[in-house]
Coordinates of C-alpha atoms in Angstrom, one line a residue:
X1 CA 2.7 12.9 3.0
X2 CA 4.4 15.4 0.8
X3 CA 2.0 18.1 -0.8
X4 CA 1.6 18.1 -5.2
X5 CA 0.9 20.1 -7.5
X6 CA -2.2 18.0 -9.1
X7 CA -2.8 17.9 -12.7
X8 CA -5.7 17.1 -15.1
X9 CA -8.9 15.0 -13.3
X10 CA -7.2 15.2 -10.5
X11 CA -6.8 18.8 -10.1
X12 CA -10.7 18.8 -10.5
X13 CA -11.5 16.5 -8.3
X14 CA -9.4 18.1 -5.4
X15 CA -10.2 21.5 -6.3
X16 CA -13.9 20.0 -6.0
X17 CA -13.7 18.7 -3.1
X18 CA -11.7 21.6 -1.8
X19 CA -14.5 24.0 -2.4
X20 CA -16.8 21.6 -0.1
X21 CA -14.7 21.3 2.3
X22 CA -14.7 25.3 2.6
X23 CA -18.4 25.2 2.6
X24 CA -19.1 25.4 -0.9
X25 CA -21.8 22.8 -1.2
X26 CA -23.7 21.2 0.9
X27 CA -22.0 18.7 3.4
X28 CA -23.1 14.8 4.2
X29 CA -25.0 14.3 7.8
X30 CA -21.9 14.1 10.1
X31 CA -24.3 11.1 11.8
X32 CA -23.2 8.8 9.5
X33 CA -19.5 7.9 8.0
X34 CA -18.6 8.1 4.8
X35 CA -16.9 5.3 3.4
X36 CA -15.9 4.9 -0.3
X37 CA -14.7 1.8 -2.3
X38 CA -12.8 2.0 -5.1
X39 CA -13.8 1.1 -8.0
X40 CA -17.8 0.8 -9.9
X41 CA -20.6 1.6 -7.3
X42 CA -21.5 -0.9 -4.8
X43 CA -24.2 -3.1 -6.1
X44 CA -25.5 -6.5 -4.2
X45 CA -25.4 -9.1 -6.5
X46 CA -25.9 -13.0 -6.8
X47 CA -22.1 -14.1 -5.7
X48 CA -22.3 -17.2 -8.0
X49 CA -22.6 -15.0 -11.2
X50 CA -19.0 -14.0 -11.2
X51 CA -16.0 -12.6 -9.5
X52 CA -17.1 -9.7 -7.4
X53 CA -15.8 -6.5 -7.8
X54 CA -14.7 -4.4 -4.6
X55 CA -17.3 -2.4 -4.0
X56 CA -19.9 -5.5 -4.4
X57 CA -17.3 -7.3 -2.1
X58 CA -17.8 -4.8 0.4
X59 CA -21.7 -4.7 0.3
X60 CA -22.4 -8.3 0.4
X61 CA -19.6 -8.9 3.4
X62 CA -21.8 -6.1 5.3
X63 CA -25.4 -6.7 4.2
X64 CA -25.6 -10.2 3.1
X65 CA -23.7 -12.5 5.6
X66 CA -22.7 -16.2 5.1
X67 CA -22.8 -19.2 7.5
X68 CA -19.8 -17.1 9.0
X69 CA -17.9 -13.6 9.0
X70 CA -14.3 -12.2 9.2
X71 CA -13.8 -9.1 11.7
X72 CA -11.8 -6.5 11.5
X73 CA -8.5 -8.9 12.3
X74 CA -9.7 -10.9 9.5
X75 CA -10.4 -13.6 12.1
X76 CA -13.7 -16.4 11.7
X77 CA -17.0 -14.6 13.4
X78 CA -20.8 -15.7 13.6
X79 CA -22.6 -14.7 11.2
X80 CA -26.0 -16.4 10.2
X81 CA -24.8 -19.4 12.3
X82 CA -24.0 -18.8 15.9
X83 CA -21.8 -21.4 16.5
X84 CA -20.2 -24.6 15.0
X85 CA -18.4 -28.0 15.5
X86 CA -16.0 -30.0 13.5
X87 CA -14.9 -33.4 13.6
X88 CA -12.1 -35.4 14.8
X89 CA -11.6 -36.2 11.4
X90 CA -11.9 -32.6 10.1
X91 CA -14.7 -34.5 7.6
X92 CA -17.5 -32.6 9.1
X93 CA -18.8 -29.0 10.0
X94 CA -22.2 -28.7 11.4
X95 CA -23.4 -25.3 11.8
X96 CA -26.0 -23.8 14.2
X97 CA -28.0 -20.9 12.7
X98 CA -29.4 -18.3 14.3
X99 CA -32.8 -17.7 14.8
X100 CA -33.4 -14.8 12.4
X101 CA -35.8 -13.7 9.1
X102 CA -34.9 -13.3 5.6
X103 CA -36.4 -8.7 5.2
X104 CA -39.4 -10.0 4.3
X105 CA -40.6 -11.7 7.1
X106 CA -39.8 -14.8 5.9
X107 CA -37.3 -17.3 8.3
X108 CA -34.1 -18.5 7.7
X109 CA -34.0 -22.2 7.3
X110 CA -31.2 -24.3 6.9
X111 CA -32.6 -26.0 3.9
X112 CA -32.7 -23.0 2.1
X113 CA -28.8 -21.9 3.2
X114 CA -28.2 -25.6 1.7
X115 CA -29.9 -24.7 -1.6
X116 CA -27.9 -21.5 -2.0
X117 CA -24.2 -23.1 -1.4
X118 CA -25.5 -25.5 -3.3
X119 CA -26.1 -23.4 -6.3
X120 CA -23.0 -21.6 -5.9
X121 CA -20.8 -24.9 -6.2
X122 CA -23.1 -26.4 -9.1
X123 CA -22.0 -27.0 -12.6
X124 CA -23.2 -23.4 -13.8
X125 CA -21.9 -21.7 -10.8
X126 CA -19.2 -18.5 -12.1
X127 CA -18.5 -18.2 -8.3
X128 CA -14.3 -17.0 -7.9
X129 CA -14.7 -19.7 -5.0
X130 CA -16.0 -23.1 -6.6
X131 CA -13.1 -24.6 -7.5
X132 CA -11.7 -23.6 -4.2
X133 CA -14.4 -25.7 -2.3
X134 CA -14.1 -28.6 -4.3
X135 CA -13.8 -31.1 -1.1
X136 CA -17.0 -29.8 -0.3
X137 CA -18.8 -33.8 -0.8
X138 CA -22.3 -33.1 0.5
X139 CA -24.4 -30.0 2.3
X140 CA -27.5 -31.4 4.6
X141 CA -29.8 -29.7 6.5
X142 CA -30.5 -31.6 9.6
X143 CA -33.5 -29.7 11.4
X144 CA -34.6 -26.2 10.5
X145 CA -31.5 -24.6 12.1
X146 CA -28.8 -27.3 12.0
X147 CA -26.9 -27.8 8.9
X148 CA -24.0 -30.1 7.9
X149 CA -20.8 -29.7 5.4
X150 CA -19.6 -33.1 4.6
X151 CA -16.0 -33.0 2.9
X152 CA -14.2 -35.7 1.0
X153 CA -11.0 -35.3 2.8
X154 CA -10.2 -32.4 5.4
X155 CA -9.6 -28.9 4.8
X156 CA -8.9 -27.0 7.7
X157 CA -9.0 -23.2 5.9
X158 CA -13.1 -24.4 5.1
X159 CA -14.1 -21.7 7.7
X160 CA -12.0 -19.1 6.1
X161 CA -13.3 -19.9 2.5
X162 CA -16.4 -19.5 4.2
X163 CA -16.5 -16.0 5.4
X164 CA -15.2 -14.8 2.0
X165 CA -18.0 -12.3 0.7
X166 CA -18.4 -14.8 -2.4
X167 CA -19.9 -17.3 -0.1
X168 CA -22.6 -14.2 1.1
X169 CA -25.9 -15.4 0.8
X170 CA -28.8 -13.4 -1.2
X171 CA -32.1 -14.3 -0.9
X172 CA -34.5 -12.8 -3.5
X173 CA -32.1 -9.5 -3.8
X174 CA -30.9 -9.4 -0.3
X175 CA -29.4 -10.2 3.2
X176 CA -29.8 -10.7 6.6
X177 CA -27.2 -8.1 7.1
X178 CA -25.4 -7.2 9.3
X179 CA -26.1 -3.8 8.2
X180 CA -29.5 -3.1 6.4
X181 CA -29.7 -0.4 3.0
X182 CA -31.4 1.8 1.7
X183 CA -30.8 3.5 -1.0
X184 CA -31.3 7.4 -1.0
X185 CA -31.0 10.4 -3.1
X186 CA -28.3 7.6 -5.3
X187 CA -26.8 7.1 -2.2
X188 CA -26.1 3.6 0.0
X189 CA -27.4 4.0 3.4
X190 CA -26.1 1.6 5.9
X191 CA -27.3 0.8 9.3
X192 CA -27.9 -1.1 12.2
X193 CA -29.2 -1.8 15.6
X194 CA -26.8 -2.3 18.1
X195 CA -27.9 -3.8 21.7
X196 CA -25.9 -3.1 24.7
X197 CA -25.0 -6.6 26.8
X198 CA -27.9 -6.3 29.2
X199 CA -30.1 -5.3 25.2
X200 CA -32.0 -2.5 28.3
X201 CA -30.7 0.2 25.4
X202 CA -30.2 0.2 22.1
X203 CA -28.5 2.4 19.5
X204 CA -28.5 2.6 15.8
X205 CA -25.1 2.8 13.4
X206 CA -25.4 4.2 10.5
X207 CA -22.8 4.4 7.5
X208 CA -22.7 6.1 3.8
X209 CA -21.4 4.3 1.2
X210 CA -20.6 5.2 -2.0
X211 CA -17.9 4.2 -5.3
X212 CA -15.7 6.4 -6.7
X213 CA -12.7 6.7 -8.6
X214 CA -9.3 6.1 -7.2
X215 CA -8.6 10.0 -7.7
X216 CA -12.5 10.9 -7.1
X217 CA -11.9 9.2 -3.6
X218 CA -8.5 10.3 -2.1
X219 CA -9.9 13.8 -3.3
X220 CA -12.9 13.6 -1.0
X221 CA -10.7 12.2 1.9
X222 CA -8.6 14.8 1.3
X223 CA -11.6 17.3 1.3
X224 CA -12.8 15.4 4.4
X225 CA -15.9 14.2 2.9
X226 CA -15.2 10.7 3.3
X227 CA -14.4 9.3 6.7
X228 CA -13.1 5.7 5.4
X229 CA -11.1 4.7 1.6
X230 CA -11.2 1.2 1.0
X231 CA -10.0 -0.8 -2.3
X232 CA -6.3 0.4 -3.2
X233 CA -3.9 -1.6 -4.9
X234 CA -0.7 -0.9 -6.5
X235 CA -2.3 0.4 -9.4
X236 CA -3.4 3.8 -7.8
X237 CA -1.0 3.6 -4.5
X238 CA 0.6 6.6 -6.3
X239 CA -2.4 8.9 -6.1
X240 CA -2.8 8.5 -2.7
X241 CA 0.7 8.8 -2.1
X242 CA 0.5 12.3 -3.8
X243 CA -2.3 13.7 -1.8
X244 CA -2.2 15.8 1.2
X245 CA -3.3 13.7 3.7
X246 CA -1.4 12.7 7.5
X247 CA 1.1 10.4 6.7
X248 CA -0.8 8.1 9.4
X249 CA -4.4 8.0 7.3
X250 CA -2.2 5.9 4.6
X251 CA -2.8 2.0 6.0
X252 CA -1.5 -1.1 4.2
X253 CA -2.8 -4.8 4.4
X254 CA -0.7 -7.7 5.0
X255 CA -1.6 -9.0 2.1
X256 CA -1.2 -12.7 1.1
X257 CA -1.9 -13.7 -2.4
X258 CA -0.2 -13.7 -6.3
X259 CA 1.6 -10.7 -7.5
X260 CA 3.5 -11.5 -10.7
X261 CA 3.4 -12.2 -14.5
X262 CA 2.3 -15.1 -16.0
X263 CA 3.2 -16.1 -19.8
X264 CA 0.6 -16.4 -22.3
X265 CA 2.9 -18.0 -25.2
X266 CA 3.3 -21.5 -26.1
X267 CA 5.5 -20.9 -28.7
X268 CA 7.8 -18.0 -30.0
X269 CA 11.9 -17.2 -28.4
X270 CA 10.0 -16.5 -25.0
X271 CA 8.3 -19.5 -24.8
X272 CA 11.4 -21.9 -23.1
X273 CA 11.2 -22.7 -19.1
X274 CA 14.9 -21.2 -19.9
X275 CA 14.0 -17.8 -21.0
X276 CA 11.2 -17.4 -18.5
X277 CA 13.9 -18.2 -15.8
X278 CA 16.2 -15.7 -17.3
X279 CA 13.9 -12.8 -17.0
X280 CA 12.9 -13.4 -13.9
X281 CA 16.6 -13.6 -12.6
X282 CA 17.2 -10.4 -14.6
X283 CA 14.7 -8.1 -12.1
X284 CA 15.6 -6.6 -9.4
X285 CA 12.9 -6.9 -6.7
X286 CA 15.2 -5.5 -4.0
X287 CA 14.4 -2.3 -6.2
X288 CA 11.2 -3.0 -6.7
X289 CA 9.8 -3.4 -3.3
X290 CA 11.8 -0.7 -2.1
X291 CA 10.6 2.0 -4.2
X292 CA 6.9 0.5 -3.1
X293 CA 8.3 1.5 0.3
X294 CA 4.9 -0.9 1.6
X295 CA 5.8 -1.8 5.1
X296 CA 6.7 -5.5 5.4
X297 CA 6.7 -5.8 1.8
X298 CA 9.4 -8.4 0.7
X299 CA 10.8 -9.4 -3.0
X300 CA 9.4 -13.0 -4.1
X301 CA 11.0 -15.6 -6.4
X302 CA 8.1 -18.4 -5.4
X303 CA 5.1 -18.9 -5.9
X304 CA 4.3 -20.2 -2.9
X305 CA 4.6 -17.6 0.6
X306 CA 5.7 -18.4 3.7
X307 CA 3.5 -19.1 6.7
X308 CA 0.7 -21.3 4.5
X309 CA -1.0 -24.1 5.9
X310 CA 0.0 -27.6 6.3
X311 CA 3.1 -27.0 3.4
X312 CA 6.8 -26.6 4.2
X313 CA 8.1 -22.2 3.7
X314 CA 9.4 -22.4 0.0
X315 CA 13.3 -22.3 -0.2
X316 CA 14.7 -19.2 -2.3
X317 CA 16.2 -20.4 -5.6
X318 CA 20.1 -20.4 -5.2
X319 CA 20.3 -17.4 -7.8
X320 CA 18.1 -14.9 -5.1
X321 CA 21.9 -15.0 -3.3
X322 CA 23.8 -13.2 -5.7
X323 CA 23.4 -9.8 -6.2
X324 CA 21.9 -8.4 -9.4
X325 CA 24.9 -6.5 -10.3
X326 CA 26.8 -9.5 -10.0
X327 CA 24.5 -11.7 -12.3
X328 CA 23.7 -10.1 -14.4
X329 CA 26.3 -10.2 -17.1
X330 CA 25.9 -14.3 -17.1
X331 CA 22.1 -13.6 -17.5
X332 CA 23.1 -11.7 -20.4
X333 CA 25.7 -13.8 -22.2
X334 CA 23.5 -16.7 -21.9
X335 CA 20.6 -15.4 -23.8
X336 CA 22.5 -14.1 -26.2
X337 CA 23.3 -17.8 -26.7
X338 CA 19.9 -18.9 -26.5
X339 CA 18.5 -16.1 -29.0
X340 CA 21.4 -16.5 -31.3
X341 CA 21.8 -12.4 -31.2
X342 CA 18.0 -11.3 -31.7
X343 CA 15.7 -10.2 -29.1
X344 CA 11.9 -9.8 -29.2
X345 CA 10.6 -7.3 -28.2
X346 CA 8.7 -8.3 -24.6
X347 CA 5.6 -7.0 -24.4
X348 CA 2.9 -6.8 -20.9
X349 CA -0.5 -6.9 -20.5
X350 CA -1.1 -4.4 -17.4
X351 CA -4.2 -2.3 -15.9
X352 CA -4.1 1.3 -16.6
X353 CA -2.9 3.3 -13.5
X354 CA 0.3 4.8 -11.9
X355 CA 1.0 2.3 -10.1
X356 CA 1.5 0.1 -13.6
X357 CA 3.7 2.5 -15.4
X358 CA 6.1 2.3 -12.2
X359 CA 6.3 -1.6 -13.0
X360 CA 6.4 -1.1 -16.3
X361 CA 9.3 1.4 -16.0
X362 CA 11.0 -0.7 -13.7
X363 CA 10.8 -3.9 -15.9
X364 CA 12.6 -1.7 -19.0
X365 CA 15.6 -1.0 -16.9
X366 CA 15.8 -4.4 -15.7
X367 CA 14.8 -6.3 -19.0
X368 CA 16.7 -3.3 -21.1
X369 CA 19.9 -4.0 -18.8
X370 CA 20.4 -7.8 -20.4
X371 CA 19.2 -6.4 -23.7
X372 CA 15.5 -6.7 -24.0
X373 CA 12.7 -4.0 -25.0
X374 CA 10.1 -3.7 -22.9
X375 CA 6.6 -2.2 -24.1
X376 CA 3.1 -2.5 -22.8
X377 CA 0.7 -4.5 -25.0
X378 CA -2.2 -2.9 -26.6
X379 CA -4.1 -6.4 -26.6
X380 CA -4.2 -9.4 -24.4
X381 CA -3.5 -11.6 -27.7
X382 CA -0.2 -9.5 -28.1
X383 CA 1.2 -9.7 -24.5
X384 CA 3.8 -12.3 -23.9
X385 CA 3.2 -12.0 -20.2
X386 CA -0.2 -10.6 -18.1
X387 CA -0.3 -9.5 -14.8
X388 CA -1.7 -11.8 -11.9
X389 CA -2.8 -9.2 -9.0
X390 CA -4.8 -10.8 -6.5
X391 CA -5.3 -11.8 -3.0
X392 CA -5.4 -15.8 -1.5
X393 CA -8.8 -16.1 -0.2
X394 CA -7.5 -18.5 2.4
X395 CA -4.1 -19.8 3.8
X396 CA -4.2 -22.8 1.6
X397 CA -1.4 -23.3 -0.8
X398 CA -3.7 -24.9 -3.2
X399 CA -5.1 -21.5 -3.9
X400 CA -1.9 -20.2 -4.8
X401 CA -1.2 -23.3 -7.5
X402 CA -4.2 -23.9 -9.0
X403 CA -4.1 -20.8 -10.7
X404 CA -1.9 -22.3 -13.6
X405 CA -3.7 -25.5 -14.1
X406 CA -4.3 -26.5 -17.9
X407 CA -7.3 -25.4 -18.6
X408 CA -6.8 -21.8 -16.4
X409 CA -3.3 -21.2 -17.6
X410 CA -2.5 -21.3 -21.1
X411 CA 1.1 -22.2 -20.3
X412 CA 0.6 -25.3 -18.2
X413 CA 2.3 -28.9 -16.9
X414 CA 0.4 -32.0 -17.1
X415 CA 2.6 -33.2 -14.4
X416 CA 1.3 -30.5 -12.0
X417 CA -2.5 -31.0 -12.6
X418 CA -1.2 -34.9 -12.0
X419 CA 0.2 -33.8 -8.7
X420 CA -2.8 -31.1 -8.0
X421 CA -5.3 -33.9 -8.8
X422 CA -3.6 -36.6 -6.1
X423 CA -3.4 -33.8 -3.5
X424 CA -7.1 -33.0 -3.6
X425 CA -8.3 -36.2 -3.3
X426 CA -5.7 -38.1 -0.5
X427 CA -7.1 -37.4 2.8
X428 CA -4.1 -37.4 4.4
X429 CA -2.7 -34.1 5.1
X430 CA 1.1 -34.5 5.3
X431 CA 0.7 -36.4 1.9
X432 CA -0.9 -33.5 0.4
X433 CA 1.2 -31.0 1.5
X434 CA 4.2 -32.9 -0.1
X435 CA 2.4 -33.2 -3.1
X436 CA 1.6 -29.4 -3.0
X437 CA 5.1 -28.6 -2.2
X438 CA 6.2 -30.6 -5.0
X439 CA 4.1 -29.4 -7.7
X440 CA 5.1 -25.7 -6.5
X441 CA 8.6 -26.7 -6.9
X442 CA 7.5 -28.0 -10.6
X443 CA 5.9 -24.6 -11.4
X444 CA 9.1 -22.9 -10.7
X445 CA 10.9 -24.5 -12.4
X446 CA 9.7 -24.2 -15.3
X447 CA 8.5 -20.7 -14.5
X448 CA 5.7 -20.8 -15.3
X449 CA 4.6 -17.9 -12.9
X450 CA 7.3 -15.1 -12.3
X451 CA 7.0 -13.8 -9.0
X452 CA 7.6 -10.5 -7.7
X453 CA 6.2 -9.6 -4.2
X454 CA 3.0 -9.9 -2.7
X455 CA -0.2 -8.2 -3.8
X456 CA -0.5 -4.4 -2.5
X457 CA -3.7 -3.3 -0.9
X458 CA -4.3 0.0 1.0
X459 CA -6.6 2.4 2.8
X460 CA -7.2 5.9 3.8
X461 CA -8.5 6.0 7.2
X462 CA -9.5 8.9 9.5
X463 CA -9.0 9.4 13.0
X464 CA -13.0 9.3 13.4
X465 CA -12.3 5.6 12.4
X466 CA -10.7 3.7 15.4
X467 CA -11.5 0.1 14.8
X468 CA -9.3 0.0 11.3
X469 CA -6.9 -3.2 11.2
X470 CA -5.3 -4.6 8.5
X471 CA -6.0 -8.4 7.9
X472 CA -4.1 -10.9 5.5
X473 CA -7.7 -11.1 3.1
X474 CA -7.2 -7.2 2.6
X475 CA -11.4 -7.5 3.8
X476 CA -12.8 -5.4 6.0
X477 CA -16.0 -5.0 8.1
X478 CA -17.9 -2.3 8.2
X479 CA -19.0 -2.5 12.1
X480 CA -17.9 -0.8 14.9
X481 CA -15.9 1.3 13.0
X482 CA -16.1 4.1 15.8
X483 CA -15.2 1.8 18.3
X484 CA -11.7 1.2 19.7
X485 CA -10.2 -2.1 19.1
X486 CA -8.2 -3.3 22.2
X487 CA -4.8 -5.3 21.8
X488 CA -5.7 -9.2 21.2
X489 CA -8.8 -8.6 19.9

């Protein structure tokens, strides 16, 4: 990457972390790597209080395991259950556990795992994943160490819901790992005992971990004080492209999720399905995605992806065929018509950051080309349209659309809960992935999502880390990092 010349808290920061790197203060034990999440500090918390943040993501995933895990692929692992079987019928999961103790002694029973999902799919649960697991019917424990997930009808991405860090499992303030902490000097201190195949030797892993900043943590990779950045998203992606760091340390998930705006008026000259499809035809994602220049990155007009379970790939809209030069003139001429010569002023609801005043600025030229004012809103009661930014815990299109049910979305379709409703309940899968496909269909429509590309989530990665791979949940384990994945893995 290209050197800067940094300004304001960034300058600091790298200047900072410059003078360390030189020897200017003391340096971290080179035993341990250093890996930083973005964002608050990492905290464990109870996941069925609320969404998680990344850096509590990132702790619970490494200290506070679930039934199951993702690895570094993003593919389904053990984790307090060491194996599993599902039915025929795809109506039951009955899970093993492992024989294994809670830190304090105490064992790990399948009646209390039970309890715990339990509580994180009950009435008061603010977990991001309850509404997700609704098929979940009934949890049993069967013996001690056998337990059983009944569903109403199948749902093969269960496993992968699973593993999310949301469904990590806290027991009076902690986990059964994999990694233990301590906490030291305001530090996170991660590690663990690894056993070689024959278990004759073992060794110990150990890991810092720390929050930071987006600029406070590119600074100290920079510095090479941090071994391991995890947490980007389009927001900061233009500090770390700034920094100078190899061009190879810079690592993007494939990413599946929502990236777009959704409209928060139910009345007003924005408000029509007609407008909403205007200003979406008016942006050029071409543009868009190639000033991201995020490998594999494509422009999206759909709220549904391609490559989702049991659902049909979305077909483009017949407008995603003409080029932007080309129709744009018709986009203008017809709102004219609509607005009767006036145009409100369009005003977004985006996080602070870089990354969202390169939108922004994009969405002006694209929006100012057919005649609109862009600005950012000061308010979430004053934006006509809010970002959506966030990565599909599974490959389930139901994820995707139950975003903008009534009740979630303030700009709704009682026809698509109808259709949402009938797909969660039929147990036949080729009838619910019509019923998906239609009520995707319905929610374009009537745009009631504008889609721009997928969500954006990166790393900074150091050659001391050899075990990095991008995955599809933008998750990432925290074991082995020192080890060298081998291909099909």
């Amino acid at each position: 990457m290209r050197p800067f010349t940094p300004s304001g808290a960034l300058a600091l920061a790298l200047a900072a972390a410059a003078a360390c790197a030189a020897g200017a203060c003391g340096k971290q034990d080179k035993g341990a790597l250093h890996v930083v999440s973005i964002g608050g500090p990492p905290q464990l918390v109870e996941p069925s209080a609320g969404p998680l943040s990344p850096g509590q993501a990132l702790l619970i995933a490494n200290s506070a395991q679930g039934l199951v895990r993702l690895d570094a692929r993003g593919q389904i692992e053990p984790g307090l259950a060491e194996r599993w079987n599902v039915s025929d019928d795809g109506l039951s999961y009955v899970f093993r556990l492992a024989s294994t103790h809670w830190p304090n002694g105490r064992k790990v029973t399948a009646e209390q795992i039970a309890r715990m999902i339990r509580r994180m799919l009950a009435p008061g649960s603010k977990s991001e994943l309850k509404d997700s697991l609704g098929a979940i019917d009934e949890i049993v424990a069967m013996t001690d160490r056998v337990l059983e997930i009944r569903l109403s009808a199948p749902r093969p991405e269960l496993l992968q819901l699973l593993a999310q860090p949301a469904m990590g499992l806290v027991y009076k303030g902690q986990g059964t790992g994999p990694f233990s902490v301590e906490r030291r000097d305001g530090q996170l201190r991660l590690s663990r005992t690894v056993s070689t195949p024959d278990e004759e030797e073992t060794t110990e892993e150990r890991l810092e971990l720390s929050g930071a900043t987006a600029e406070q943590a590119v600074a100290q990779f920079a510095a090479g004080t941090a071994d391991l950045v995890l947490g980007g998203t389009f927001v900061d992606l233009p500090t770390a492209r700034a920094a100078s760091v190899p061009d190879t340390a810079l690592q993007f998930d494939p990413a599946s999720g929502l990236f777009g705006l959704v409209p928060t008026r139910t009345q007003g000259p924005l408000a029509s399905p007609e407008m909403r499809q205007l200003l979406s035809q008016a942006i050029d994602r071409e543009a868009l995605t190639a000033a991201l220049k995020v490998p594999g990155l494509l422009p999206r007009a759909t709220v549904l992806e391609a490559g989702l379970s049991n659902v049909a790939d979305p077909a483009p809209p017949a407008w995603t065929q003409v080029a932007i030069a080309d129709r744009r003139p018709q986009i203008a001429a017809e709102a004219e018509r609509r607005l009767d010569g006036e145009r409100p002023i369009i005003r977004l609801r985006l996080p602070a950051g870089p990354g969202s005043q390169a939108l922004l600025d994009r969405l002006k030229q694209d929006w100012g080309a057919i005649g609109f004012e862009v600005q950012r809103a000061t308010s979430a009661a004053g934006a006509d349209f809010t970002l959506i930014d966030q990565v599909a815990p599974s490959t389930s299109a139901a994820w995707f659309l139950r975003r903008f049910r009534c009740g979630t979305a303030r700009v709704c379709d009682e026809q698509v809960d109808e259709m949402l409703d009938k797909a969660r309940s039929t147990p036949i899968a080729a009838e619910r992935g019509a019923l998906l496909l239609e009520a995707s269909k319905r929610i374009d429509s009537l745009q009631l999502f504008i889609p721009l590309t997928a969500p954006i989530r990166w790393s900074l990665v150091s050659p001391r880390v050899t075990s990095f791979a991008g995955n599809r949940f933008g998750r990432h384990t925290l074991i082995g990092l020192e080890e060298r994945l081998t291909r099909g893995e």
